Short mmCIF file of N, CA, C and O in Angstrom, two decimals:
data_model
loop_
_atom_site.label_atom_id
_atom_site.label_comp_id
_atom_site.label_asym_id
_atom_site.label_seq_id
_atom_site.Cartn_x
_atom_site.Cartn_y
_atom_site.Cartn_z
N UNK A 1 0.84 -1.19 0.00
CA UNK A 1 0.00 0.00 0.00
C UNK A 1 0.89 1.25 0.00
O UNK A 1 1.76 1.41 0.84
N UNK A 2 0.67 2.09 -0.96
CA UNK A 2 1.44 3.32 -1.08
C UNK A 2 1.16 4.23 0.12
O UNK A 2 0.04 4.36 0.57
N UNK A 3 2.20 4.83 0.65
CA UNK A 3 2.04 5.77 1.75
C UNK A 3 1.28 6.99 1.25
O UNK A 3 1.71 7.65 0.30
N UNK A 4 0.16 7.27 1.87
CA UNK A 4 -0.70 8.35 1.38
C UNK A 4 -0.02 9.71 1.49
O UNK A 4 -0.24 10.59 0.65
N UNK A 5 0.84 9.90 2.48
CA UNK A 5 1.50 11.20 2.58
C UNK A 5 2.47 11.41 1.41
O UNK A 5 2.69 12.55 1.00
N UNK A 6 3.03 10.33 0.86
CA UNK A 6 3.87 10.48 -0.33
C UNK A 6 3.03 10.93 -1.51
O UNK A 6 3.45 11.76 -2.31
N UNK A 7 1.81 10.40 -1.60
CA UNK A 7 0.89 10.85 -2.64
C UNK A 7 0.57 12.33 -2.47
O UNK A 7 0.58 13.10 -3.44
N UNK A 8 0.31 12.76 -1.23
CA UNK A 8 0.05 14.18 -0.96
C UNK A 8 1.22 15.03 -1.46
O UNK A 8 1.03 16.04 -2.13
N UNK A 9 2.43 14.61 -1.11
CA UNK A 9 3.63 15.35 -1.49
C UNK A 9 3.77 15.41 -3.00
O UNK A 9 4.08 16.47 -3.55
N UNK A 10 3.55 14.28 -3.66
CA UNK A 10 3.65 14.25 -5.13
C UNK A 10 2.67 15.22 -5.77
O UNK A 10 3.02 15.96 -6.70
N UNK A 11 1.43 15.19 -5.31
CA UNK A 11 0.40 16.08 -5.86
C UNK A 11 0.79 17.53 -5.63
O UNK A 11 0.70 18.37 -6.53
N UNK A 12 1.24 17.84 -4.43
CA UNK A 12 1.60 19.20 -4.08
C UNK A 12 2.78 19.69 -4.92
O UNK A 12 2.79 20.83 -5.39
N UNK A 13 3.76 18.85 -5.14
CA UNK A 13 4.92 19.24 -5.93
C UNK A 13 4.59 19.43 -7.41
O UNK A 13 5.21 20.25 -8.09
N UNK A 14 3.59 18.71 -7.92
CA UNK A 14 3.21 18.83 -9.33
C UNK A 14 2.29 20.01 -9.58
O UNK A 14 2.20 20.50 -10.71
N UNK A 15 1.60 20.46 -8.54
CA UNK A 15 0.62 21.54 -8.71
C UNK A 15 1.31 22.90 -8.61
O UNK A 15 2.37 23.04 -8.01
N UNK A 16 0.66 23.89 -9.19
CA UNK A 16 1.19 25.25 -9.12
C UNK A 16 0.84 25.94 -7.81
O UNK A 16 1.44 26.95 -7.47
N UNK A 17 -0.16 25.40 -7.10
CA UNK A 17 -0.58 26.01 -5.85
C UNK A 17 -1.28 24.97 -4.98
O UNK A 17 -1.64 23.89 -5.46
N UNK A 18 -1.49 25.33 -3.74
CA UNK A 18 -2.21 24.44 -2.82
C UNK A 18 -3.64 24.25 -3.30
O UNK A 18 -4.18 23.14 -3.23
N UNK A 19 -4.25 25.31 -3.82
CA UNK A 19 -5.63 25.20 -4.31
C UNK A 19 -5.74 24.19 -5.45
O UNK A 19 -6.68 23.39 -5.49
N UNK A 20 -4.80 24.24 -6.37
CA UNK A 20 -4.80 23.29 -7.48
C UNK A 20 -4.57 21.87 -6.97
O UNK A 20 -5.23 20.92 -7.39
N UNK A 21 -3.65 21.72 -6.02
CA UNK A 21 -3.36 20.41 -5.44
C UNK A 21 -4.59 19.86 -4.73
O UNK A 21 -4.93 18.68 -4.88
N UNK A 22 -5.27 20.71 -3.97
CA UNK A 22 -6.47 20.27 -3.26
C UNK A 22 -7.55 19.84 -4.24
O UNK A 22 -8.20 18.79 -4.06
N UNK A 23 -7.73 20.60 -5.29
CA UNK A 23 -8.73 20.27 -6.30
C UNK A 23 -8.42 18.91 -6.95
O UNK A 23 -9.31 18.08 -7.13
N UNK A 24 -7.17 18.70 -7.28
CA UNK A 24 -6.75 17.44 -7.89
C UNK A 24 -6.97 16.27 -6.92
O UNK A 24 -7.46 15.21 -7.30
N UNK A 25 -6.62 16.48 -5.65
CA UNK A 25 -6.79 15.42 -4.68
C UNK A 25 -8.27 15.09 -4.48
O UNK A 25 -8.65 13.91 -4.42
N UNK A 26 -9.10 16.10 -4.39
CA UNK A 26 -10.54 15.86 -4.24
C UNK A 26 -11.09 15.07 -5.43
O UNK A 26 -11.93 14.19 -5.26
N UNK A 27 -10.61 15.40 -6.61
CA UNK A 27 -11.03 14.66 -7.80
C UNK A 27 -10.61 13.20 -7.69
O UNK A 27 -11.39 12.29 -7.99
N UNK A 28 -9.38 12.98 -7.23
CA UNK A 28 -8.86 11.62 -7.11
C UNK A 28 -9.67 10.79 -6.12
O UNK A 28 -10.01 9.64 -6.41
N UNK A 29 -9.98 11.36 -4.95
CA UNK A 29 -10.72 10.57 -3.97
C UNK A 29 -12.17 10.38 -4.38
O UNK A 29 -12.82 9.43 -3.94
N UNK A 30 -12.67 11.26 -5.22
CA UNK A 30 -14.02 11.09 -5.74
C UNK A 30 -14.12 9.95 -6.74
O UNK A 30 -15.19 9.36 -6.93
N UNK A 31 -13.01 9.65 -7.39
CA UNK A 31 -12.98 8.61 -8.41
C UNK A 31 -12.44 7.27 -7.91
O UNK A 31 -12.55 6.28 -8.61
N UNK A 32 -11.84 7.25 -6.73
CA UNK A 32 -11.17 6.03 -6.25
C UNK A 32 -11.62 5.75 -4.80
O UNK A 32 -11.14 6.40 -3.86
N UNK A 33 -12.52 4.79 -4.66
CA UNK A 33 -13.06 4.46 -3.33
C UNK A 33 -11.98 3.97 -2.37
O UNK A 33 -12.02 4.29 -1.18
N UNK A 34 -10.99 3.21 -2.87
CA UNK A 34 -9.92 2.72 -2.00
C UNK A 34 -9.07 3.88 -1.48
O UNK A 34 -8.73 3.92 -0.30
N UNK A 35 -8.75 4.81 -2.35
CA UNK A 35 -8.00 5.99 -1.94
C UNK A 35 -8.79 6.80 -0.92
O UNK A 35 -8.23 7.26 0.08
N UNK A 36 -10.07 6.94 -1.14
CA UNK A 36 -10.91 7.68 -0.19
C UNK A 36 -10.92 6.99 1.17
O UNK A 36 -10.81 7.65 2.20
N UNK A 37 -10.99 5.68 1.17
CA UNK A 37 -10.95 4.91 2.43
C UNK A 37 -9.61 5.12 3.14
O UNK A 37 -9.57 5.38 4.34
N UNK A 38 -8.52 5.05 2.39
CA UNK A 38 -7.19 5.25 3.01
C UNK A 38 -7.05 6.66 3.55
O UNK A 38 -6.46 6.89 4.60
N UNK A 39 -7.59 7.64 2.82
CA UNK A 39 -7.55 9.03 3.28
C UNK A 39 -8.35 9.18 4.56
O UNK A 39 -7.90 9.82 5.51
N UNK A 40 -9.52 8.58 4.62
CA UNK A 40 -10.35 8.63 5.81
C UNK A 40 -9.60 8.03 7.00
O UNK A 40 -9.59 8.59 8.10
N UNK A 41 -8.94 6.88 6.78
CA UNK A 41 -8.15 6.24 7.84
C UNK A 41 -7.00 7.14 8.29
O UNK A 41 -6.72 7.28 9.48
N UNK A 42 -6.32 7.76 7.32
CA UNK A 42 -5.19 8.64 7.65
C UNK A 42 -5.69 9.83 8.49
O UNK A 42 -5.06 10.18 9.49
N UNK A 43 -6.79 10.43 8.08
CA UNK A 43 -7.35 11.56 8.83
C UNK A 43 -7.66 11.15 10.27
O UNK A 43 -7.37 11.89 11.21
N UNK A 44 -8.23 9.97 10.42
CA UNK A 44 -8.55 9.47 11.76
C UNK A 44 -7.27 9.29 12.59
O UNK A 44 -7.22 9.67 13.75
N UNK A 45 -6.23 8.72 11.96
CA UNK A 45 -4.96 8.47 12.66
C UNK A 45 -4.29 9.76 13.13
O UNK A 45 -3.70 9.80 14.20
N UNK A 46 -4.35 10.80 12.31
CA UNK A 46 -3.66 12.05 12.66
C UNK A 46 -4.56 13.04 13.39
O UNK A 46 -4.11 14.11 13.79
N UNK A 47 -5.83 12.70 13.53
CA UNK A 47 -6.76 13.56 14.26
C UNK A 47 -7.23 14.77 13.48
O UNK A 47 -7.49 15.83 14.04
N UNK A 48 -7.33 14.60 12.17
CA UNK A 48 -7.79 15.69 11.32
C UNK A 48 -9.13 15.30 10.70
O UNK A 48 -9.47 14.14 10.63
N UNK A 49 -9.86 16.29 10.25
CA UNK A 49 -11.13 16.01 9.57
C UNK A 49 -10.85 15.72 8.10
O UNK A 49 -9.84 16.16 7.55
N UNK A 50 -11.77 15.01 7.47
CA UNK A 50 -11.62 14.76 6.03
C UNK A 50 -11.66 16.07 5.26
O UNK A 50 -11.00 16.23 4.25
N UNK A 51 -12.43 17.00 5.76
CA UNK A 51 -12.57 18.29 5.08
C UNK A 51 -11.25 19.07 5.06
O UNK A 51 -10.94 19.76 4.09
N UNK A 52 -10.47 18.98 6.14
CA UNK A 52 -9.27 19.81 6.25
C UNK A 52 -7.96 19.02 6.27
O UNK A 52 -6.89 19.62 6.30
N UNK A 53 -8.03 17.70 6.23
CA UNK A 53 -6.83 16.88 6.36
C UNK A 53 -5.76 17.18 5.34
O UNK A 53 -4.59 17.36 5.67
N UNK A 54 -6.16 17.23 4.07
CA UNK A 54 -5.18 17.48 3.01
C UNK A 54 -4.57 18.87 3.16
O UNK A 54 -3.35 19.04 3.05
N UNK A 55 -5.40 19.87 3.44
CA UNK A 55 -4.88 21.23 3.60
C UNK A 55 -3.98 21.34 4.82
O UNK A 55 -2.97 22.05 4.79
N UNK A 56 -4.33 20.64 5.90
CA UNK A 56 -3.48 20.63 7.09
C UNK A 56 -2.11 20.05 6.76
O UNK A 56 -1.08 20.58 7.18
N UNK A 57 -2.11 18.96 5.99
CA UNK A 57 -0.84 18.36 5.58
C UNK A 57 -0.03 19.35 4.76
O UNK A 57 1.17 19.52 4.98
N UNK A 58 -0.67 19.99 3.78
CA UNK A 58 0.02 20.94 2.91
C UNK A 58 0.64 22.07 3.72
O UNK A 58 1.80 22.44 3.49
N UNK A 59 -0.12 22.60 4.66
CA UNK A 59 0.38 23.70 5.49
C UNK A 59 1.61 23.26 6.28
O UNK A 59 2.62 23.97 6.33
N UNK A 60 1.53 22.09 6.89
CA UNK A 60 2.66 21.58 7.68
C UNK A 60 3.86 21.28 6.80
O UNK A 60 5.00 21.62 7.13
N UNK A 61 3.62 20.68 5.65
CA UNK A 61 4.70 20.35 4.72
C UNK A 61 5.41 21.61 4.22
O UNK A 61 6.65 21.68 4.25
N UNK A 62 4.65 22.59 3.80
CA UNK A 62 5.25 23.82 3.29
C UNK A 62 5.95 24.61 4.39
O UNK A 62 6.99 25.22 4.15
N UNK A 63 5.40 24.59 5.58
CA UNK A 63 6.03 25.25 6.71
C UNK A 63 7.40 24.62 7.00
O UNK A 63 8.37 25.32 7.24
N UNK A 64 7.44 23.30 6.95
CA UNK A 64 8.70 22.59 7.17
C UNK A 64 9.74 22.93 6.12
O UNK A 64 10.92 23.09 6.43
N UNK A 65 9.31 23.05 4.88
CA UNK A 65 10.24 23.40 3.80
C UNK A 65 10.76 24.82 3.99
O UNK A 65 11.94 25.09 3.76
N UNK A 66 9.91 25.74 4.42
CA UNK A 66 10.34 27.12 4.65
C UNK A 66 11.36 27.18 5.77
O UNK A 66 12.32 27.95 5.70
N UNK A 67 11.17 26.38 6.81
CA UNK A 67 12.12 26.35 7.93
C UNK A 67 13.50 25.89 7.47
O UNK A 67 14.51 26.43 7.91
N UNK A 68 13.53 24.92 6.58
CA UNK A 68 14.81 24.43 6.06
C UNK A 68 15.54 25.56 5.36
O UNK A 68 16.73 25.80 5.59
N UNK A 69 14.85 26.32 4.49
CA UNK A 69 15.48 27.41 3.77
C UNK A 69 15.92 28.52 4.72
O UNK A 69 16.98 29.12 4.53
N UNK A 70 15.11 28.78 5.74
CA UNK A 70 15.48 29.81 6.72
C UNK A 70 16.75 29.39 7.46
O UNK A 70 17.63 30.22 7.69
N UNK A 71 16.84 28.12 7.83
CA UNK A 71 18.02 27.64 8.53
C UNK A 71 19.25 27.69 7.63
O UNK A 71 20.35 28.03 8.09
N UNK A 72 19.09 27.37 6.36
CA UNK A 72 20.21 27.44 5.44
C UNK A 72 20.68 28.87 5.24
O UNK A 72 21.87 29.12 5.13
N UNK A 73 19.76 29.82 5.20
CA UNK A 73 20.17 31.21 5.00
C UNK A 73 20.88 31.74 6.24
O UNK A 73 21.68 32.67 6.13
N UNK A 74 20.65 31.17 7.40
CA UNK A 74 21.39 31.58 8.60
C UNK A 74 22.86 31.30 8.46
O UNK A 74 23.70 32.02 9.00
N UNK A 75 23.23 30.26 7.70
CA UNK A 75 24.64 29.92 7.50
C UNK A 75 25.33 30.87 6.55
O UNK A 75 26.55 30.99 6.55
N UNK A 76 24.58 31.54 5.72
CA UNK A 76 25.15 32.48 4.75
C UNK A 76 25.61 33.78 5.40
O UNK A 76 26.39 34.52 4.83
N UNK A 77 25.10 34.06 6.57
CA UNK A 77 25.40 35.37 7.20
C UNK A 77 26.74 35.39 7.85
O UNK A 77 27.41 34.58 8.21
#
């Protein structure tokens, strides 16, 4: 079973924005019952709602990436 967070990351990296990524993901879970089930399970595991789970992941993922760049720029000074 593919790790669903890797799928989230792949979608986010391919999209031009979080809105586009969210739209693509919603389309995917609407067309794939197994993916929707896995997403529901993931949301339950992490304590997020189905409505906001993907966006919560995106926010955390992007925040983590920004921290990495901020830490790297500290070395340049």
